[in-house]
Tab-separated table of C-alpha atoms and ligand atoms in Angstrom:
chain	number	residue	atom	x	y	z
K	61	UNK	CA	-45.109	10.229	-53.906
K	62	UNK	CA	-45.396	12.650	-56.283
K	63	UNK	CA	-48.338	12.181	-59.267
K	64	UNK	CA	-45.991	13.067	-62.082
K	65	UNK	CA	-44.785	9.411	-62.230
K	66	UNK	CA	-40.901	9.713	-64.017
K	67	UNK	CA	-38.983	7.299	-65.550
K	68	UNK	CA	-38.460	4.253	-64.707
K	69	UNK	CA	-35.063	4.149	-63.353
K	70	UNK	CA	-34.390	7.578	-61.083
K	71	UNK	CA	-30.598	8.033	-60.297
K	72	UNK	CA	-30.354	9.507	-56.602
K	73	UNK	CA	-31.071	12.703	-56.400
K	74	UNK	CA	-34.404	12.049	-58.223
K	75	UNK	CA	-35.476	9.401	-55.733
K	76	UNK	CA	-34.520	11.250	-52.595
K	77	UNK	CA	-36.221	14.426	-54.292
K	78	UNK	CA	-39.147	12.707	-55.058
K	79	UNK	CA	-39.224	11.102	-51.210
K	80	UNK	CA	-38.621	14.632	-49.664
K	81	UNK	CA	-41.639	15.794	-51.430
K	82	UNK	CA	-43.608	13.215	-49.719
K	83	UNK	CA	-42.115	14.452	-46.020
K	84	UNK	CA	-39.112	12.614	-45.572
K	85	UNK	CA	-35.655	14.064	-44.578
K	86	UNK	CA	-31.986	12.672	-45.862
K	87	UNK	CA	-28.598	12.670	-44.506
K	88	UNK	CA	-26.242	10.924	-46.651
K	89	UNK	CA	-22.914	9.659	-46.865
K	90	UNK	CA	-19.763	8.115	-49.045
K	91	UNK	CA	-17.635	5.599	-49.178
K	92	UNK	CA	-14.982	4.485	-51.571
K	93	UNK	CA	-12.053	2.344	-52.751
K	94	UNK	CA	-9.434	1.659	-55.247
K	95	UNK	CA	-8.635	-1.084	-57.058
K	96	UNK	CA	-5.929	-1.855	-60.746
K	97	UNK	CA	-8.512	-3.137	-62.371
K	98	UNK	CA	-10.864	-1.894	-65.246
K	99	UNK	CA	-14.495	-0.321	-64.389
K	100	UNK	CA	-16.328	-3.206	-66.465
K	101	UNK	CA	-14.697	-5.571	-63.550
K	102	UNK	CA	-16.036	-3.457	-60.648
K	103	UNK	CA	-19.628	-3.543	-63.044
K	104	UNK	CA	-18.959	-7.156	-63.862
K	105	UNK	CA	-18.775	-7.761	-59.760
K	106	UNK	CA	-21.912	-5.815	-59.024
K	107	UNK	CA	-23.971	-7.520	-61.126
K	108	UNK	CA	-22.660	-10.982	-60.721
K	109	UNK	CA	-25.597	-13.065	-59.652
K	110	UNK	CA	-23.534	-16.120	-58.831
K	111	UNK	CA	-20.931	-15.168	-56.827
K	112	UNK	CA	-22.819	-14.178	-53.558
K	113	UNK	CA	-23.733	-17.050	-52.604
K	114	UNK	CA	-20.241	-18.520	-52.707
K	115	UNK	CA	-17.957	-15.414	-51.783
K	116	UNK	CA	-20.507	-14.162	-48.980
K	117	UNK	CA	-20.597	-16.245	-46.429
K	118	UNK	CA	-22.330	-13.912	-44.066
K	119	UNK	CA	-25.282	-13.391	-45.832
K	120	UNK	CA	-28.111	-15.826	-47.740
K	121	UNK	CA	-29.919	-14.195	-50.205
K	122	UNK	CA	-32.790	-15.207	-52.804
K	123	UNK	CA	-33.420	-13.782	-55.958
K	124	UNK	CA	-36.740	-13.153	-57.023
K	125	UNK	CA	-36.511	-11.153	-59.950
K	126	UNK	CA	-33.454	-11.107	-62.409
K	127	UNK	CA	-33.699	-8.775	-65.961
K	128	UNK	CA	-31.133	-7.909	-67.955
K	129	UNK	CA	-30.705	-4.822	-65.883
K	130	UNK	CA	-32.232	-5.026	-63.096
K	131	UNK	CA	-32.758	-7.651	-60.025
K	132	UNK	CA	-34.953	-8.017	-56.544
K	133	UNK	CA	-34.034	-10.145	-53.888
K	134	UNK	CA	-34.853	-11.304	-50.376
K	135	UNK	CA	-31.346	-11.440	-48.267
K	136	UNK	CA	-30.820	-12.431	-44.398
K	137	UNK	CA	-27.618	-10.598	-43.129
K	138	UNK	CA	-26.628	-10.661	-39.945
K	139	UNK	CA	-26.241	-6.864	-38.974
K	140	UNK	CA	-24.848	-6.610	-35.247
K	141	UNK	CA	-25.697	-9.980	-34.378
K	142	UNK	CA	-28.873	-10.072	-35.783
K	143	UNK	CA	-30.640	-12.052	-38.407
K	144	UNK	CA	-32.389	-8.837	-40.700
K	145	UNK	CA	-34.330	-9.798	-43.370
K	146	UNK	CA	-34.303	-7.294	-46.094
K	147	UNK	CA	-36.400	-6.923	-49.604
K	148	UNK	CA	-34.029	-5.008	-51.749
K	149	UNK	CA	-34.438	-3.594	-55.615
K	150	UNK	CA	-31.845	-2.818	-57.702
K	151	UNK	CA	-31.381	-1.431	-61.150
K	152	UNK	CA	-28.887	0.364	-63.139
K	153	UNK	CA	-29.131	4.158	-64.255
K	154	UNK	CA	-26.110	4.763	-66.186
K	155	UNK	CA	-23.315	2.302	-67.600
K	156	UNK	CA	-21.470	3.032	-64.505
K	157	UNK	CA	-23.912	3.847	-62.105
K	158	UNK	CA	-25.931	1.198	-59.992
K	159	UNK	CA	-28.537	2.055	-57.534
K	160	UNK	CA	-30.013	-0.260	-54.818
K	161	UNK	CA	-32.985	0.581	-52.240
K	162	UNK	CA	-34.591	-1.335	-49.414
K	163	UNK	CA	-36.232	-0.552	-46.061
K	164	UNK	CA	-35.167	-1.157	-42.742
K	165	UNK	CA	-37.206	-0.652	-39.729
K	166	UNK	CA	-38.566	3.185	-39.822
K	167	UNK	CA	-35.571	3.954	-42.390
K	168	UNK	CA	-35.562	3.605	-45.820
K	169	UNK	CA	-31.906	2.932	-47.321
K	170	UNK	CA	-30.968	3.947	-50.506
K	171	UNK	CA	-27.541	3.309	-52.067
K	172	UNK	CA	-25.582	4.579	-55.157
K	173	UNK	CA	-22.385	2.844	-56.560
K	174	UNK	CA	-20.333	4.792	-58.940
K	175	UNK	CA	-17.114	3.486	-60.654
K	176	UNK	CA	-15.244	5.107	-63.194
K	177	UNK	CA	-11.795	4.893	-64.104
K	178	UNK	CA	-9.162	7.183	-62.695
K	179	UNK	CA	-6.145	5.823	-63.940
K	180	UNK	CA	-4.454	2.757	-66.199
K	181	UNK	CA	-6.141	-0.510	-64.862
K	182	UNK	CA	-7.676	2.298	-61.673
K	183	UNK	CA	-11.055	2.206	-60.898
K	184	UNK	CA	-12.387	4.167	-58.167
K	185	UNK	CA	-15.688	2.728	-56.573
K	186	UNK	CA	-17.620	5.178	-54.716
K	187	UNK	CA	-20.805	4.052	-52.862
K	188	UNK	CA	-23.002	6.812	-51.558
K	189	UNK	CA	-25.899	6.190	-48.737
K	190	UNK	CA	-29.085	8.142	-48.028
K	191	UNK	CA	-31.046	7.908	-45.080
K	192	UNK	CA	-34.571	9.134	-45.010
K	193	UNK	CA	-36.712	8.587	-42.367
K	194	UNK	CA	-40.421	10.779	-41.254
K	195	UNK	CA	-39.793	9.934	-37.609
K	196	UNK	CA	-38.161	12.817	-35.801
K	197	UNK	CA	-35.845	10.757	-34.185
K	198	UNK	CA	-33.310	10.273	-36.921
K	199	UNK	CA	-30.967	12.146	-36.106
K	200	UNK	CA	-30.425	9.953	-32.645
K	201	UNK	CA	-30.960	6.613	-34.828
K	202	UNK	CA	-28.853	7.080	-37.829
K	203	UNK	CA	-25.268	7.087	-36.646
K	204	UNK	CA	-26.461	3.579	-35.136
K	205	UNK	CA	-27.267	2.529	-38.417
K	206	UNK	CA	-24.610	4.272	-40.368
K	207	UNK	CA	-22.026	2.224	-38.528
K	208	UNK	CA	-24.089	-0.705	-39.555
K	209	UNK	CA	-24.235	-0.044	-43.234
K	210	UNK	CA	-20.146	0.610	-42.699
K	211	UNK	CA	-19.542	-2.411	-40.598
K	212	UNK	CA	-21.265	-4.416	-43.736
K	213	UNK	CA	-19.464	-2.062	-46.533
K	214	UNK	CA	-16.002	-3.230	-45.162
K	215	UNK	CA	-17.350	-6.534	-44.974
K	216	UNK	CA	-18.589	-6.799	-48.970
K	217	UNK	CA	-15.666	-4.820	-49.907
K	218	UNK	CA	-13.561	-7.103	-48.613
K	219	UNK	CA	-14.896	-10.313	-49.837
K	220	UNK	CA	-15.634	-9.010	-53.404
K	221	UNK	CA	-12.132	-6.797	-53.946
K	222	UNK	CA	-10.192	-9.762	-54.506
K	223	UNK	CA	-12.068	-10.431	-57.422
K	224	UNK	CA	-11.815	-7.501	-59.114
K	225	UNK	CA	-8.237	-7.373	-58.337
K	226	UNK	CA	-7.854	-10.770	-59.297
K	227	UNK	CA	-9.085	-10.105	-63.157
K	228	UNK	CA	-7.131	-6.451	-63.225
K	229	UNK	CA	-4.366	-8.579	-62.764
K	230	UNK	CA	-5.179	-10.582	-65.346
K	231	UNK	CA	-5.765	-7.703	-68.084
K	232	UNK	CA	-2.055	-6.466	-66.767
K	233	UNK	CA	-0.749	-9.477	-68.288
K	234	UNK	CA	-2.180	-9.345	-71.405
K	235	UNK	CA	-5.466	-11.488	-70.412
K	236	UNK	CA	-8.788	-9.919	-71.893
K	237	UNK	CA	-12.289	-11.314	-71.327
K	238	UNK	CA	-15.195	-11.749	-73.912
K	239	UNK	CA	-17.547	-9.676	-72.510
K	240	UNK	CA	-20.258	-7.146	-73.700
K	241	UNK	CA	-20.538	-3.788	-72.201
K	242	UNK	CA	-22.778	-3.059	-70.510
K	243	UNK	CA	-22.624	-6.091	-68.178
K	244	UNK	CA	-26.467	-8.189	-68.781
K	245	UNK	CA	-27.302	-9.567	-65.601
K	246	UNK	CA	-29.138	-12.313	-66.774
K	247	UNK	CA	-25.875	-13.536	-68.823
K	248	UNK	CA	-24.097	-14.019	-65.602
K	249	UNK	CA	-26.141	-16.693	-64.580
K	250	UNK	CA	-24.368	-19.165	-67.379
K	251	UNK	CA	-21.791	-20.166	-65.462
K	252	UNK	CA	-20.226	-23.289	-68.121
K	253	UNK	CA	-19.688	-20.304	-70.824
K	254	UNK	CA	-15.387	-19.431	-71.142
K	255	UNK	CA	-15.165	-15.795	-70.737
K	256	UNK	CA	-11.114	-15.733	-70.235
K	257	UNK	CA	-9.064	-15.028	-73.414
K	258	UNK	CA	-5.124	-15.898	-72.481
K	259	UNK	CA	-2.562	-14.142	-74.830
K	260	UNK	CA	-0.833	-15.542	-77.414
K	261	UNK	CA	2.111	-15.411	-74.884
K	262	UNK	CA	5.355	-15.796	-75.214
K	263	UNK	CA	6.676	-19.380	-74.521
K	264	UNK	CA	6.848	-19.604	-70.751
K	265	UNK	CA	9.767	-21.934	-69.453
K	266	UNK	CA	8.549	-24.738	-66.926
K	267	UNK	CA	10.225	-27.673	-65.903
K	268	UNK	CA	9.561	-29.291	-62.401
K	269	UNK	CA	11.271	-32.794	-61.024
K	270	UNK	CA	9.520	-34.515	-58.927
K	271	UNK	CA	11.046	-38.078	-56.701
K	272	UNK	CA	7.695	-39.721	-55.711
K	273	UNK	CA	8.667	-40.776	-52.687
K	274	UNK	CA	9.321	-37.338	-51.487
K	275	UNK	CA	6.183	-35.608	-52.721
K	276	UNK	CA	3.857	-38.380	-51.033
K	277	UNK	CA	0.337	-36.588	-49.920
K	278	UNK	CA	1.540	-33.440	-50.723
K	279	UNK	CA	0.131	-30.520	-53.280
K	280	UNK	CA	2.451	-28.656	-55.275
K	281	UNK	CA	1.872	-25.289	-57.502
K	282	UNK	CA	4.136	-25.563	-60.346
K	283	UNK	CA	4.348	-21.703	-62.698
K	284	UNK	CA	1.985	-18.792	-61.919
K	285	UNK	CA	-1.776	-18.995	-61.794
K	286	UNK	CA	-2.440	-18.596	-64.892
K	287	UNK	CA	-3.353	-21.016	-68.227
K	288	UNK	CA	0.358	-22.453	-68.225
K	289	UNK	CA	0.259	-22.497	-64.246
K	290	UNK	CA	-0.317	-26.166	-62.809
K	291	UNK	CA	-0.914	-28.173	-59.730
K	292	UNK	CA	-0.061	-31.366	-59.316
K	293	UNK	CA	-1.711	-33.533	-56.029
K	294	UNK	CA	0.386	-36.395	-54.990
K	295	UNK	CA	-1.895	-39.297	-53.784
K	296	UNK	CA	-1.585	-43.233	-52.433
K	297	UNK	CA	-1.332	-44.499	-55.935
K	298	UNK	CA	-2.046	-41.531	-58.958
K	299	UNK	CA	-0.709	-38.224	-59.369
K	300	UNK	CA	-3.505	-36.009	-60.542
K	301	UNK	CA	-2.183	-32.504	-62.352
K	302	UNK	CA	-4.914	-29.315	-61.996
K	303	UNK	CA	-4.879	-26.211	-63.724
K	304	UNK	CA	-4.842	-23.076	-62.081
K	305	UNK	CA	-6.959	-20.572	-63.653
K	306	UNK	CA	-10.255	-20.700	-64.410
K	307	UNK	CA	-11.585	-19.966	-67.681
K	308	UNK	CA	-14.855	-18.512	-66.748
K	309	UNK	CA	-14.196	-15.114	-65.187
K	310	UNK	CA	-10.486	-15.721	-64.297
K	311	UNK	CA	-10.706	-16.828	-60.708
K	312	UNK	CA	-7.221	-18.697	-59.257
K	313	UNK	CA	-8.077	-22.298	-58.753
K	314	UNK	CA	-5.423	-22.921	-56.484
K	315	UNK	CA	-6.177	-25.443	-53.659
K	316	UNK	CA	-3.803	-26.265	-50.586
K	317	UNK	CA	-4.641	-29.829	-51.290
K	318	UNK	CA	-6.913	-32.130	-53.506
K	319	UNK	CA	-9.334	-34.370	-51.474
K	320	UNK	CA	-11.152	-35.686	-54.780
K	321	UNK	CA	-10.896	-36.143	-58.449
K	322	UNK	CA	-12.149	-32.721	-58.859
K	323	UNK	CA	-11.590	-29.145	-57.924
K	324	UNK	CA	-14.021	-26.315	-57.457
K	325	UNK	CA	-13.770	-22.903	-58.247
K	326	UNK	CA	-14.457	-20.481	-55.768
K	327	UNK	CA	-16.305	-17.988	-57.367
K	328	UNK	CA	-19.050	-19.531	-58.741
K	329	UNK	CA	-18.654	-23.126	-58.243
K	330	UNK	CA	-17.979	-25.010	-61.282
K	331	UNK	CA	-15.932	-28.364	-61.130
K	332	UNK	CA	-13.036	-28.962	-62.928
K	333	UNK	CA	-11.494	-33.066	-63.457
K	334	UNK	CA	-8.018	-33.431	-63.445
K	335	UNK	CA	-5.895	-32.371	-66.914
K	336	UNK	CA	-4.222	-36.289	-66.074
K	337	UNK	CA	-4.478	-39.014	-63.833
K	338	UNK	CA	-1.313	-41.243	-63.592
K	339	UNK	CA	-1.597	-44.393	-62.018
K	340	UNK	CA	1.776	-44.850	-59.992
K	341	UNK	CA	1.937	-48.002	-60.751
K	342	UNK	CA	5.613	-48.504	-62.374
K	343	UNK	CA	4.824	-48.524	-65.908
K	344	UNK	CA	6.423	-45.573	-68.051
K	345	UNK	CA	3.781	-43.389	-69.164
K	346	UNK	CA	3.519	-39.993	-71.348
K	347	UNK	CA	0.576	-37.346	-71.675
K	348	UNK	CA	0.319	-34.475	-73.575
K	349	UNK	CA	-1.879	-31.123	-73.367
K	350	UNK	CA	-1.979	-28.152	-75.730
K	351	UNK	CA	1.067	-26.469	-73.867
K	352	UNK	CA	2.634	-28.936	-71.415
K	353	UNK	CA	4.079	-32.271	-71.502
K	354	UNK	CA	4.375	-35.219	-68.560
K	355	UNK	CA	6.583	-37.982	-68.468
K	356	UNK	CA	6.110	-41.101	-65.357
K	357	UNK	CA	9.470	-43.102	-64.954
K	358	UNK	CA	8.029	-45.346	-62.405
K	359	UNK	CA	9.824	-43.636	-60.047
K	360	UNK	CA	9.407	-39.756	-60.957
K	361	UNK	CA	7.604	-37.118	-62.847
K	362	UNK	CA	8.635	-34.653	-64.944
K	363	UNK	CA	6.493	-32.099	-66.388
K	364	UNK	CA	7.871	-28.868	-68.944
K	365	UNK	CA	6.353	-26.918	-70.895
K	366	UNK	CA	5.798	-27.956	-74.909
K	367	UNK	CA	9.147	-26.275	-76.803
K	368	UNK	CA	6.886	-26.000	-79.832
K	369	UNK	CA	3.033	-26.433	-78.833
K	370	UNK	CA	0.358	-26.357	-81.674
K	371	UNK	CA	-0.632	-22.185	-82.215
K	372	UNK	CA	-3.626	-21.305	-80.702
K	373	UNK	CA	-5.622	-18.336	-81.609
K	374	UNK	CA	-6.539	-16.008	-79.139
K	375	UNK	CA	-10.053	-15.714	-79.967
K	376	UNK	CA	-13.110	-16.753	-77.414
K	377	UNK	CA	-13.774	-19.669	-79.392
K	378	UNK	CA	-10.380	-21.048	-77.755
K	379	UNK	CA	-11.239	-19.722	-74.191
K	380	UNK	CA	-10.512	-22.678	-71.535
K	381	UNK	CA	-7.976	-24.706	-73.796
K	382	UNK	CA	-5.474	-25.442	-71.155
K	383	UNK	CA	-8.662	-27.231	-68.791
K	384	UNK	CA	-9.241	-29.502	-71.640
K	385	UNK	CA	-8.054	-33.425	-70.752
K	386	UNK	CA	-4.305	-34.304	-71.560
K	387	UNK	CA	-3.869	-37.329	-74.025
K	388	UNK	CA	-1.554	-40.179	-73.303
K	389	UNK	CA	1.570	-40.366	-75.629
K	390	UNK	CA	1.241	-42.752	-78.503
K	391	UNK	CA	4.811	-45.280	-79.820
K	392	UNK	CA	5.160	-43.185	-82.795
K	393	UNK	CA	3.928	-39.918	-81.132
K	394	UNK	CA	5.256	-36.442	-83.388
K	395	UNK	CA	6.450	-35.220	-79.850
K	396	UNK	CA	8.715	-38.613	-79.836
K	397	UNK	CA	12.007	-36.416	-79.984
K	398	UNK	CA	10.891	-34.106	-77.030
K	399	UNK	CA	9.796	-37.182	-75.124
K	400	UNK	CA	13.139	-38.392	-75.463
K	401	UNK	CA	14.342	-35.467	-74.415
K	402	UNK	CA	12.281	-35.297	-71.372
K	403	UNK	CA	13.040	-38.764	-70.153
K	404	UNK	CA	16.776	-38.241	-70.659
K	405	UNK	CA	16.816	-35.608	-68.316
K	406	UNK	CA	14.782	-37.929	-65.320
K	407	UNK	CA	17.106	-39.116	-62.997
E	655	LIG	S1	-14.598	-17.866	-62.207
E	655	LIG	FE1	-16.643	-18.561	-62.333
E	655	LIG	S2	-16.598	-20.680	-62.032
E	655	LIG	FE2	-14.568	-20.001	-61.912
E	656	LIG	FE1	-20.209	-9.377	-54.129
């Protein structure tokens, strides 16, 4: 390496320039995708510390360092068939520029990401390689290990678009997040803190029947996925009602059936209880959350959506509102007339 030691945090062409100067020859190339969502989610997904562990499920990986913009870490991957272990560094140099570097056999690897935003909610990703190696045969080794570092692009890609496409989805309708740009790494370890803002939407129309007896061990998605969205799990003797969106960084929470009395979320983990547990027991029963209401019958349930809920600012502050528990319906409840309402309409 060269004496005049630069800054900190070279971009690309200043590391591979610096490693030429100590001998070592390059060959490089690009990859890159598309997704409708903004840059800061692409960011966001890169520097996500949580996620890998549970949207990767080909890799393990320990982190040894993690700074606010900056992280090391230790990962097995399995690259054709084998178990690799890799050291790898990775920093940012730019707001939208990443870089990461590691070694692998008599190669060292060194990778750029790049996303900027090409269109309304359209961020193109574009992650360049460089190969430099001292031994003279590179040239015969390096399409073996370029289709390696593809095979395992198309395999990150893949797990980690979703979730970028996921929260661009979101922003469409009218979501934002509380979020601070540039992404700190560190932050993303706090998993518990609500980063999802819902908009003051318009009233959104739900009303679902359902005849017990006909819904018995099933799962049902009632609305979209989103804060107004439910699912409701039929078991032996309680109905337990979900929500569907997660308030931390937006992820669906949508299961194809509830085994216990809580759900995870597949991004990064956290639990979430059920909004209300009704015992099935025969006894008429009412609960009430901030946008939904429930009626039992002993024989049915009925849930719609509140005709007049409580306002609720958009701010952070409220992030997560629609996970927070339902309360049963008191005699001389203020939704009495609404109640009424509801039960008229059960069979
Ligand atoms: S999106 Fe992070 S725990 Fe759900
Ligand atoms: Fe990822």
């Amino acid at each position: 390496m060269s004496n005049d030691q630069p800054n900190t945090t070279p971009d690309l062409n200043n590391l591979v320039s610096r490693l030429q100067r100590s001998g070592y020859k390059f060959s490089s190339f690009e990859l890159s995708c598309e997704d409708p969502c903004d840059p800061i989610d692409v960011e966001w997904n890169y520097k996500d510390m949580v996620h890998v562990s549970f949207v990767h499920s080909h890799m393990s990986r320990e982190f040894t360092f993690i700074g606010e913009n900056s992280y090391t870490t230790l990962d097995l991957q399995r690259v054709l068939g084998l178990d690799i272990p890799q050291s790898t560094s990775f920093y940012t140099t730019e707001d939208n520029a990443l870089i990461a570097h590691t070694s692998l056999f008599l190669f060292i690897v060194i990778v750029e990401v790049r996303f900027e935003s090409v269109g309304e909610l359209l961020t193109r990703t574009t992650t360049r390689y460089s190969l430099g190696s001292k031994t003279p045969l590179i040239r015969l080794l390096s399409p073996i290990l370029r289709f390696a570092l593809k095979r395992n692009w198309r395999r990150f890609t893949a797990d980690d678009r979703p979730l970028r496409q996921r929260r661009g989805l979101l922003r469409s309708k009218g979501f934002q997040f509380d979020e601070t740009r540039p992404v700190n790494i560190r932050e993303t370890l706090n998993i518990s803190k609500n980063h999802v803002i819902a908009p003051k939407s318009e009233q959104q129309e739900i009303s679902n029947h359902f005849k017990i007896s006909e819904f018995a061990g099933k799962t049902v998605h009632i609305g979209d996925s989103d804060h107004f969205g439910l699912q409701v799990c039929f078991k032996d003797n309680q109905i337990l009602i979900f929500p569907r969106l997660c308030p931390h960084m937006g992820s669906s929470l949508d299961q194809d059936s509830c085994d216990g009395h809580a759900i995870p979320c597949p991004w990064h983990g956290r639990k979430f209880k059920a909004l209300c547990s009704i015992k099935t027991d025969g006894q008429s029963k009412t609960f009430i959350g901030p946008l939904h209401i429930c009626v039992y019958d002993g024989a049915a349930i009925h849930i719609t959506t509140l005709s007049d809920p409580a306002p609720i600012s958009d701010s952070a502050a409220n992030s997560g509102y629609w996970t927070e528990p339902w309360r049963p319906a008191a005699q001389n409840d203020t939704d009495a007339d609404e109640l009424t309402g509801i039960a008229q309409q059960i069979d």
